[in-house]
């Protein structure tokens, strides 16, 4: 059974640029969630995808967008990067609520915006 | 607004003792409460899940309690070891609300 894989592991971007982060979910999981974690804080929910449809969104602006593909892998896109977007971005996969046992997280992508 | 509070940012205990971490929440009716472990630079790792109709759950040296009246969960690690040193995150999920996390408690087990 494979876990959650995220790429790249580290990334440095310039303010105003765009970035795409990728996530392969755990085998058998059809729900993917994305989180942003600033240093010393808990993960903050960005959005969730279930069977290729957005299934909930946190308090993040529209320049944060996502996709889920038929194989349940996912992308997080961030446009017009700001310095405050520097953080660890975490992807987690799970089965739907009511039929799952916790989230499986990847190791994250460390994004630095300069 | 909804809030999840973990009692302290950092907790130091002696090896062999029981570590007790607290998670309180307000303006929330979670169906599930979960605890995760996070090591520096890594993603959280799922430890235990407890449902709203359950009072206690155990897994090896770990025990979680869930009191929906007090809106509180306690997370215990018995016979703690230096390898248990990490940040522990409390998370809630329920209804249409996705999994939301507290800030975490950084546990240090001193040999």
PDB file of C-alpha atoms in Angstrom:
ATOM      1  CA  UNK A   1       0.000   0.000   0.000  1.00  0.00           C
ATOM      2  CA  UNK A   2       1.534   3.329  -1.057  1.00  0.00           C
ATOM      3  CA  UNK A   3       1.201   6.462   1.024  1.00  0.00           C
ATOM      4  CA  UNK A   4       0.671  10.054  -0.086  1.00  0.00           C
ATOM      5  CA  UNK A   5       3.388  11.499  -2.302  1.00  0.00           C
ATOM      6  CA  UNK A   6       3.899  15.229  -2.822  1.00  0.00           C
ATOM      7  CA  UNK A   7       6.120  17.023  -5.294  1.00  0.00           C
ATOM      8  CA  UNK A   8       8.245  18.987  -5.283  1.00  0.00           C
ATOM      9  CA  UNK A   9       9.596  18.808  -1.734  1.00  0.00           C
ATOM     10  CA  UNK A  10      10.981  22.339  -1.801  1.00  0.00           C
ATOM     11  CA  UNK A  11      10.326  25.326  -4.024  1.00  0.00           C
ATOM     12  CA  UNK A  12      11.463  28.946  -4.170  1.00  0.00           C
ATOM     13  CA  UNK A  13       9.341  31.422  -6.123  1.00  0.00           C
ATOM     14  CA  UNK A  14       9.297  35.153  -6.637  1.00  0.00           C
ATOM     15  CA  UNK A  15       6.394  37.328  -5.502  1.00  0.00           C
ATOM     16  CA  UNK A  16       3.769  37.581  -8.258  1.00  0.00           C
ATOM     17  CA  UNK A  17       4.629  34.228  -9.839  1.00  0.00           C
ATOM     18  CA  UNK A  18       2.374  31.193 -10.057  1.00  0.00           C
ATOM     19  CA  UNK A  19       3.034  27.743  -8.596  1.00  0.00           C
ATOM     20  CA  UNK A  20       1.573  24.247  -8.995  1.00  0.00           C
ATOM     21  CA  UNK A  21       1.993  21.624  -6.304  1.00  0.00           C
ATOM     22  CA  UNK A  22       1.168  17.963  -6.912  1.00  0.00           C
ATOM     23  CA  UNK A  23      -0.149  15.128  -4.780  1.00  0.00           C
ATOM     24  CA  UNK A  24      -0.707  11.416  -5.336  1.00  0.00           C
ATOM     25  CA  UNK A  25      -3.241  10.018  -2.907  1.00  0.00           C
ATOM     26  CA  UNK A  26      -3.008   6.749  -1.032  1.00  0.00           C
ATOM     27  CA  UNK A  27      -4.289   3.735  -2.908  1.00  0.00           C
ATOM     28  CA  UNK A  28      -8.043   3.314  -2.365  1.00  0.00           C
ATOM     29  CA  UNK A  29      -8.611   6.873  -1.091  1.00  0.00           C
ATOM     30  CA  UNK A  30     -10.968   9.065  -3.151  1.00  0.00           C
ATOM     31  CA  UNK A  31     -10.868  12.268  -1.092  1.00  0.00           C
ATOM     32  CA  UNK A  32      -7.972  14.736  -1.094  1.00  0.00           C
ATOM     33  CA  UNK A  33      -7.559  17.743   1.181  1.00  0.00           C
ATOM     34  CA  UNK A  34      -4.973  20.516   1.055  1.00  0.00           C
ATOM     35  CA  UNK A  35      -3.625  22.387   4.042  1.00  0.00           C
ATOM     36  CA  UNK A  36      -1.266  25.328   4.578  1.00  0.00           C
ATOM     37  CA  UNK A  37       0.946  25.223   7.649  1.00  0.00           C
ATOM     38  CA  UNK A  38       2.907  28.277   8.739  1.00  0.00           C
ATOM     39  CA  UNK A  39       5.800  27.844  11.144  1.00  0.00           C
ATOM     40  CA  UNK A  40       4.602  27.116  14.673  1.00  0.00           C
ATOM     41  CA  UNK A  41       0.942  26.860  13.638  1.00  0.00           C
ATOM     42  CA  UNK A  42      -1.458  24.017  13.022  1.00  0.00           C
ATOM     43  CA  UNK A  43      -2.429  23.114   9.458  1.00  0.00           C
ATOM     44  CA  UNK A  44      -5.075  25.456   7.961  1.00  0.00           C
ATOM     45  CA  UNK A  45      -7.682  23.908   5.655  1.00  0.00           C
ATOM     46  CA  UNK A  46      -7.562  25.202   2.068  1.00  0.00           C
ATOM     47  CA  UNK A  47     -10.029  22.918   0.243  1.00  0.00           C
ATOM     48  CA  UNK A  48     -11.091  19.339  -0.259  1.00  0.00           C
ATOM     49  CA  UNK A  49     -11.892  17.328  -3.391  1.00  0.00           C
ATOM     50  CA  UNK A  50     -14.096  14.269  -3.578  1.00  0.00           C
ATOM     51  CA  UNK A  51     -14.408  12.419  -6.868  1.00  0.00           C
ATOM     52  CA  UNK A  52     -13.066  15.393  -8.840  1.00  0.00           C
ATOM     53  CA  UNK A  53     -15.492  17.918  -7.306  1.00  0.00           C
ATOM     54  CA  UNK A  54     -14.626  20.576  -4.721  1.00  0.00           C
ATOM     55  CA  UNK A  55     -16.218  19.449  -1.457  1.00  0.00           C
ATOM     56  CA  UNK A  56     -15.478  22.320   0.888  1.00  0.00           C
ATOM     57  CA  UNK A  57     -13.234  25.350   1.031  1.00  0.00           C
ATOM     58  CA  UNK A  58     -11.516  27.204   3.812  1.00  0.00           C
ATOM     59  CA  UNK A  59     -10.902  30.922   4.189  1.00  0.00           C
ATOM     60  CA  UNK A  60      -8.470  31.292   1.297  1.00  0.00           C
ATOM     61  CA  UNK A  61      -8.738  33.713  -1.636  1.00  0.00           C
ATOM     62  CA  UNK A  62      -9.682  32.550  -5.161  1.00  0.00           C
ATOM     63  CA  UNK A  63      -6.053  32.681  -6.293  1.00  0.00           C
ATOM     64  CA  UNK A  64      -5.778  29.348  -4.484  1.00  0.00           C
ATOM     65  CA  UNK A  65      -7.354  26.773  -6.778  1.00  0.00           C
ATOM     66  CA  UNK A  66      -7.231  23.043  -7.199  1.00  0.00           C
ATOM     67  CA  UNK A  67      -8.008  20.029  -9.304  1.00  0.00           C
ATOM     68  CA  UNK A  68      -8.562  16.360  -8.700  1.00  0.00           C
ATOM     69  CA  UNK A  69      -8.010  13.855 -11.497  1.00  0.00           C
ATOM     70  CA  UNK A  70      -9.816  10.568 -12.249  1.00  0.00           C
ATOM     71  CA  UNK A  71      -7.023   8.620 -10.522  1.00  0.00           C
ATOM     72  CA  UNK A  72      -7.678  10.823  -7.416  1.00  0.00           C
ATOM     73  CA  UNK A  73      -4.338  12.601  -7.631  1.00  0.00           C
ATOM     74  CA  UNK A  74      -4.579  16.347  -7.137  1.00  0.00           C
ATOM     75  CA  UNK A  75      -2.980  19.712  -7.830  1.00  0.00           C
ATOM     76  CA  UNK A  76      -2.919  22.938  -5.840  1.00  0.00           C
ATOM     77  CA  UNK A  77      -2.359  26.100  -7.869  1.00  0.00           C
ATOM     78  CA  UNK A  78      -1.531  29.452  -6.358  1.00  0.00           C
ATOM     79  CA  UNK A  79      -1.510  32.570  -8.540  1.00  0.00           C
ATOM     80  CA  UNK A  80       0.022  35.965  -7.836  1.00  0.00           C
ATOM     81  CA  UNK A  81       2.195  34.660  -5.017  1.00  0.00           C
ATOM     82  CA  UNK A  82       2.609  36.820  -1.936  1.00  0.00           C
ATOM     83  CA  UNK A  83       5.330  36.692   0.708  1.00  0.00           C
ATOM     84  CA  UNK A  84       2.770  35.391   3.241  1.00  0.00           C
ATOM     85  CA  UNK A  85       2.181  32.347   1.056  1.00  0.00           C
ATOM     86  CA  UNK A  86       5.517  30.995   2.285  1.00  0.00           C
ATOM     87  CA  UNK A  87       4.589  27.850   4.227  1.00  0.00           C
ATOM     88  CA  UNK A  88       4.519  24.062   4.255  1.00  0.00           C
ATOM     89  CA  UNK A  89       1.721  22.831   1.983  1.00  0.00           C
ATOM     90  CA  UNK A  90       0.295  19.499   2.993  1.00  0.00           C
ATOM     91  CA  UNK A  91      -1.858  17.118   1.022  1.00  0.00           C
ATOM     92  CA  UNK A  92      -3.931  14.453   2.774  1.00  0.00           C
ATOM     93  CA  UNK A  93      -6.043  11.645   1.389  1.00  0.00           C
ATOM     94  CA  UNK A  94      -8.881   9.787   3.051  1.00  0.00           C
ATOM     95  CA  UNK A  95     -12.043   7.836   2.482  1.00  0.00           C
ATOM     96  CA  UNK A  96     -15.261   9.898   2.820  1.00  0.00           C
ATOM     97  CA  UNK A  97     -16.516  10.845   6.287  1.00  0.00           C
ATOM     98  CA  UNK A  98     -18.391   7.946   7.826  1.00  0.00           C
ATOM     99  CA  UNK A  99     -16.271   5.379   6.072  1.00  0.00           C
ATOM    100  CA  UNK A 100     -12.724   6.266   6.957  1.00  0.00           C
ATOM    101  CA  UNK A 101     -10.147   6.101   9.668  1.00  0.00           C
ATOM    102  CA  UNK A 102      -8.163   9.321   9.723  1.00  0.00           C
ATOM    103  CA  UNK A 103      -6.263  11.221   7.092  1.00  0.00           C
ATOM    104  CA  UNK A 104      -2.986  10.124   5.519  1.00  0.00           C
ATOM    105  CA  UNK A 105      -0.681  13.072   4.975  1.00  0.00           C
ATOM    106  CA  UNK A 106       2.221  13.520   2.636  1.00  0.00           C
ATOM    107  CA  UNK A 107       5.502  15.040   3.801  1.00  0.00           C
ATOM    108  CA  UNK A 108       4.561  18.366   2.275  1.00  0.00           C
ATOM    109  CA  UNK A 109       6.012  20.932  -0.095  1.00  0.00           C
ATOM    110  CA  UNK A 110       7.997  23.734   1.511  1.00  0.00           C
ATOM    111  CA  UNK A 111       7.242  26.882  -0.512  1.00  0.00           C
ATOM    112  CA  UNK A 112       9.355  29.986  -0.041  1.00  0.00           C
ATOM    113  CA  UNK A 113       8.252  33.217  -1.724  1.00  0.00           C
ATOM    114  CA  UNK A 114      10.928  35.894  -2.032  1.00  0.00           C
TER     115      UNK A 114
ATOM    116  CA  UNK B   1     -16.452  31.586  15.892  1.00  0.00           C
ATOM    117  CA  UNK B   2     -15.197  28.009  16.098  1.00  0.00           C
ATOM    118  CA  UNK B   3     -12.040  27.572  18.117  1.00  0.00           C
ATOM    119  CA  UNK B   4      -9.782  24.664  19.045  1.00  0.00           C
ATOM    120  CA  UNK B   5      -7.325  25.228  21.887  1.00  0.00           C
ATOM    121  CA  UNK B   6      -4.532  22.947  22.974  1.00  0.00           C
ATOM    122  CA  UNK B   7      -3.603  23.726  26.537  1.00  0.00           C
ATOM    123  CA  UNK B   8       0.042  24.524  26.126  1.00  0.00           C
ATOM    124  CA  UNK B   9       2.518  25.187  23.379  1.00  0.00           C
ATOM    125  CA  UNK B  10       5.158  23.027  25.031  1.00  0.00           C
ATOM    126  CA  UNK B  11       5.241  20.287  27.648  1.00  0.00           C
ATOM    127  CA  UNK B  12       8.363  18.723  29.199  1.00  0.00           C
ATOM    128  CA  UNK B  13       8.175  15.456  31.117  1.00  0.00           C
ATOM    129  CA  UNK B  14      10.549  12.828  32.483  1.00  0.00           C
ATOM    130  CA  UNK B  15      10.954   9.523  30.696  1.00  0.00           C
ATOM    131  CA  UNK B  16       8.639   6.871  32.097  1.00  0.00           C
ATOM    132  CA  UNK B  17       5.976   9.342  33.246  1.00  0.00           C
ATOM    133  CA  UNK B  18       2.533   9.790  31.702  1.00  0.00           C
ATOM    134  CA  UNK B  19       2.120  12.781  29.392  1.00  0.00           C
ATOM    135  CA  UNK B  20      -1.347  14.340  29.325  1.00  0.00           C
ATOM    136  CA  UNK B  21      -2.286  16.794  26.592  1.00  0.00           C
ATOM    137  CA  UNK B  22      -5.545  18.737  26.536  1.00  0.00           C
ATOM    138  CA  UNK B  23      -7.718  19.867  23.653  1.00  0.00           C
ATOM    139  CA  UNK B  24     -10.691  22.189  24.219  1.00  0.00           C
ATOM    140  CA  UNK B  25     -13.111  23.436  21.612  1.00  0.00           C
ATOM    141  CA  UNK B  26     -15.922  25.993  21.374  1.00  0.00           C
ATOM    142  CA  UNK B  27     -18.804  26.621  18.969  1.00  0.00           C
ATOM    143  CA  UNK B  28     -18.388  23.201  17.479  1.00  0.00           C
ATOM    144  CA  UNK B  29     -20.263  19.894  17.417  1.00  0.00           C
ATOM    145  CA  UNK B  30     -17.722  17.442  16.056  1.00  0.00           C
ATOM    146  CA  UNK B  31     -18.649  13.950  15.003  1.00  0.00           C
ATOM    147  CA  UNK B  32     -15.011  12.884  15.171  1.00  0.00           C
ATOM    148  CA  UNK B  33     -12.027  13.982  17.199  1.00  0.00           C
ATOM    149  CA  UNK B  34      -8.574  12.917  16.066  1.00  0.00           C
ATOM    150  CA  UNK B  35      -5.020  13.134  17.323  1.00  0.00           C
ATOM    151  CA  UNK B  36      -1.979  13.352  15.083  1.00  0.00           C
ATOM    152  CA  UNK B  37       1.757  13.352  15.676  1.00  0.00           C
ATOM    153  CA  UNK B  38       3.993  15.678  13.666  1.00  0.00           C
ATOM    154  CA  UNK B  39       7.777  15.615  13.542  1.00  0.00           C
ATOM    155  CA  UNK B  40       9.737  18.665  12.311  1.00  0.00           C
ATOM    156  CA  UNK B  41       9.501  19.145   8.546  1.00  0.00           C
ATOM    157  CA  UNK B  42       7.136  16.189   8.114  1.00  0.00           C
ATOM    158  CA  UNK B  43       3.409  15.772   7.593  1.00  0.00           C
ATOM    159  CA  UNK B  44       1.130  14.821  10.496  1.00  0.00           C
ATOM    160  CA  UNK B  45       0.721  11.112  11.204  1.00  0.00           C
ATOM    161  CA  UNK B  46      -2.689   9.817  12.299  1.00  0.00           C
ATOM    162  CA  UNK B  47      -2.731   8.267  15.781  1.00  0.00           C
ATOM    163  CA  UNK B  48      -6.283   7.844  17.066  1.00  0.00           C
ATOM    164  CA  UNK B  49      -9.862   8.734  16.168  1.00  0.00           C
ATOM    165  CA  UNK B  50     -12.742   8.862  18.644  1.00  0.00           C
ATOM    166  CA  UNK B  51     -16.385   9.337  17.720  1.00  0.00           C
ATOM    167  CA  UNK B  52     -18.844  11.623  19.488  1.00  0.00           C
ATOM    168  CA  UNK B  53     -20.662   8.687  21.080  1.00  0.00           C
ATOM    169  CA  UNK B  54     -17.445   7.169  22.464  1.00  0.00           C
ATOM    170  CA  UNK B  55     -15.883   8.127  25.796  1.00  0.00           C
ATOM    171  CA  UNK B  56     -12.461   6.526  25.536  1.00  0.00           C
ATOM    172  CA  UNK B  57     -10.197   4.859  23.000  1.00  0.00           C
ATOM    173  CA  UNK B  58      -6.885   3.081  23.558  1.00  0.00           C
ATOM    174  CA  UNK B  59      -4.031   2.004  21.321  1.00  0.00           C
ATOM    175  CA  UNK B  60      -0.938   0.512  22.906  1.00  0.00           C
ATOM    176  CA  UNK B  61       0.484   3.248  25.212  1.00  0.00           C
ATOM    177  CA  UNK B  62      -1.972   5.865  23.937  1.00  0.00           C
ATOM    178  CA  UNK B  63      -5.355   6.745  25.422  1.00  0.00           C
ATOM    179  CA  UNK B  64      -7.838   9.372  24.292  1.00  0.00           C
ATOM    180  CA  UNK B  65     -10.939  10.546  26.129  1.00  0.00           C
ATOM    181  CA  UNK B  66     -13.730  12.649  24.670  1.00  0.00           C
ATOM    182  CA  UNK B  67     -16.202  14.632  26.777  1.00  0.00           C
ATOM    183  CA  UNK B  68     -18.773  16.379  24.572  1.00  0.00           C
ATOM    184  CA  UNK B  69     -20.339  18.082  27.601  1.00  0.00           C
ATOM    185  CA  UNK B  70     -17.076  19.705  28.657  1.00  0.00           C
ATOM    186  CA  UNK B  71     -16.075  20.040  24.976  1.00  0.00           C
ATOM    187  CA  UNK B  72     -12.709  18.545  25.812  1.00  0.00           C
ATOM    188  CA  UNK B  73     -10.416  15.699  24.860  1.00  0.00           C
ATOM    189  CA  UNK B  74      -7.476  14.397  26.854  1.00  0.00           C
ATOM    190  CA  UNK B  75      -4.607  12.547  25.160  1.00  0.00           C
ATOM    191  CA  UNK B  76      -2.383  10.375  27.346  1.00  0.00           C
ATOM    192  CA  UNK B  77       0.941   8.713  26.560  1.00  0.00           C
ATOM    193  CA  UNK B  78       1.904   6.262  29.311  1.00  0.00           C
ATOM    194  CA  UNK B  79       5.473   5.168  30.033  1.00  0.00           C
ATOM    195  CA  UNK B  80       6.727   7.991  27.820  1.00  0.00           C
ATOM    196  CA  UNK B  81       9.991   7.615  25.930  1.00  0.00           C
ATOM    197  CA  UNK B  82      12.339  10.157  24.312  1.00  0.00           C
ATOM    198  CA  UNK B  83      11.116   8.839  20.925  1.00  0.00           C
ATOM    199  CA  UNK B  84       7.661  10.208  21.811  1.00  0.00           C
ATOM    200  CA  UNK B  85       9.044  13.758  21.571  1.00  0.00           C
ATOM    201  CA  UNK B  86       7.104  15.518  18.811  1.00  0.00           C
ATOM    202  CA  UNK B  87       4.259  17.974  18.257  1.00  0.00           C
ATOM    203  CA  UNK B  88       0.811  16.509  18.880  1.00  0.00           C
ATOM    204  CA  UNK B  89      -2.161  17.966  17.027  1.00  0.00           C
ATOM    205  CA  UNK B  90      -5.821  17.740  17.972  1.00  0.00           C
ATOM    206  CA  UNK B  91      -8.285  17.868  15.061  1.00  0.00           C
ATOM    207  CA  UNK B  92     -12.075  17.943  14.776  1.00  0.00           C
ATOM    208  CA  UNK B  93     -14.411  16.985  11.952  1.00  0.00           C
ATOM    209  CA  UNK B  94     -18.160  16.766  11.659  1.00  0.00           C
ATOM    210  CA  UNK B  95     -21.190  17.397   9.495  1.00  0.00           C
ATOM    211  CA  UNK B  96     -20.186  19.684   6.675  1.00  0.00           C
ATOM    212  CA  UNK B  97     -17.105  20.888   8.491  1.00  0.00           C
ATOM    213  CA  UNK B  98     -13.779  19.548   7.241  1.00  0.00           C
ATOM    214  CA  UNK B  99     -10.960  18.405   9.489  1.00  0.00           C
ATOM    215  CA  UNK B 100      -9.684  21.453  11.406  1.00  0.00           C
ATOM    216  CA  UNK B 101      -6.595  21.469  13.600  1.00  0.00           C
ATOM    217  CA  UNK B 102      -5.434  23.093  16.785  1.00  0.00           C
ATOM    218  CA  UNK B 103      -1.997  24.710  16.960  1.00  0.00           C
ATOM    219  CA  UNK B 104      -0.454  21.673  18.593  1.00  0.00           C
ATOM    220  CA  UNK B 105       1.507  20.929  21.748  1.00  0.00           C
ATOM    221  CA  UNK B 106       5.241  20.288  21.489  1.00  0.00           C
ATOM    222  CA  UNK B 107       6.109  17.410  23.812  1.00  0.00           C
ATOM    223  CA  UNK B 108       9.662  16.829  25.002  1.00  0.00           C
ATOM    224  CA  UNK B 109      10.415  13.618  26.915  1.00  0.00           C
ATOM    225  CA  UNK B 110      13.630  13.974  28.870  1.00  0.00           C
ATOM    226  CA  UNK B 111      15.759  10.917  29.585  1.00  0.00           C
TER     227      UNK B 111
END
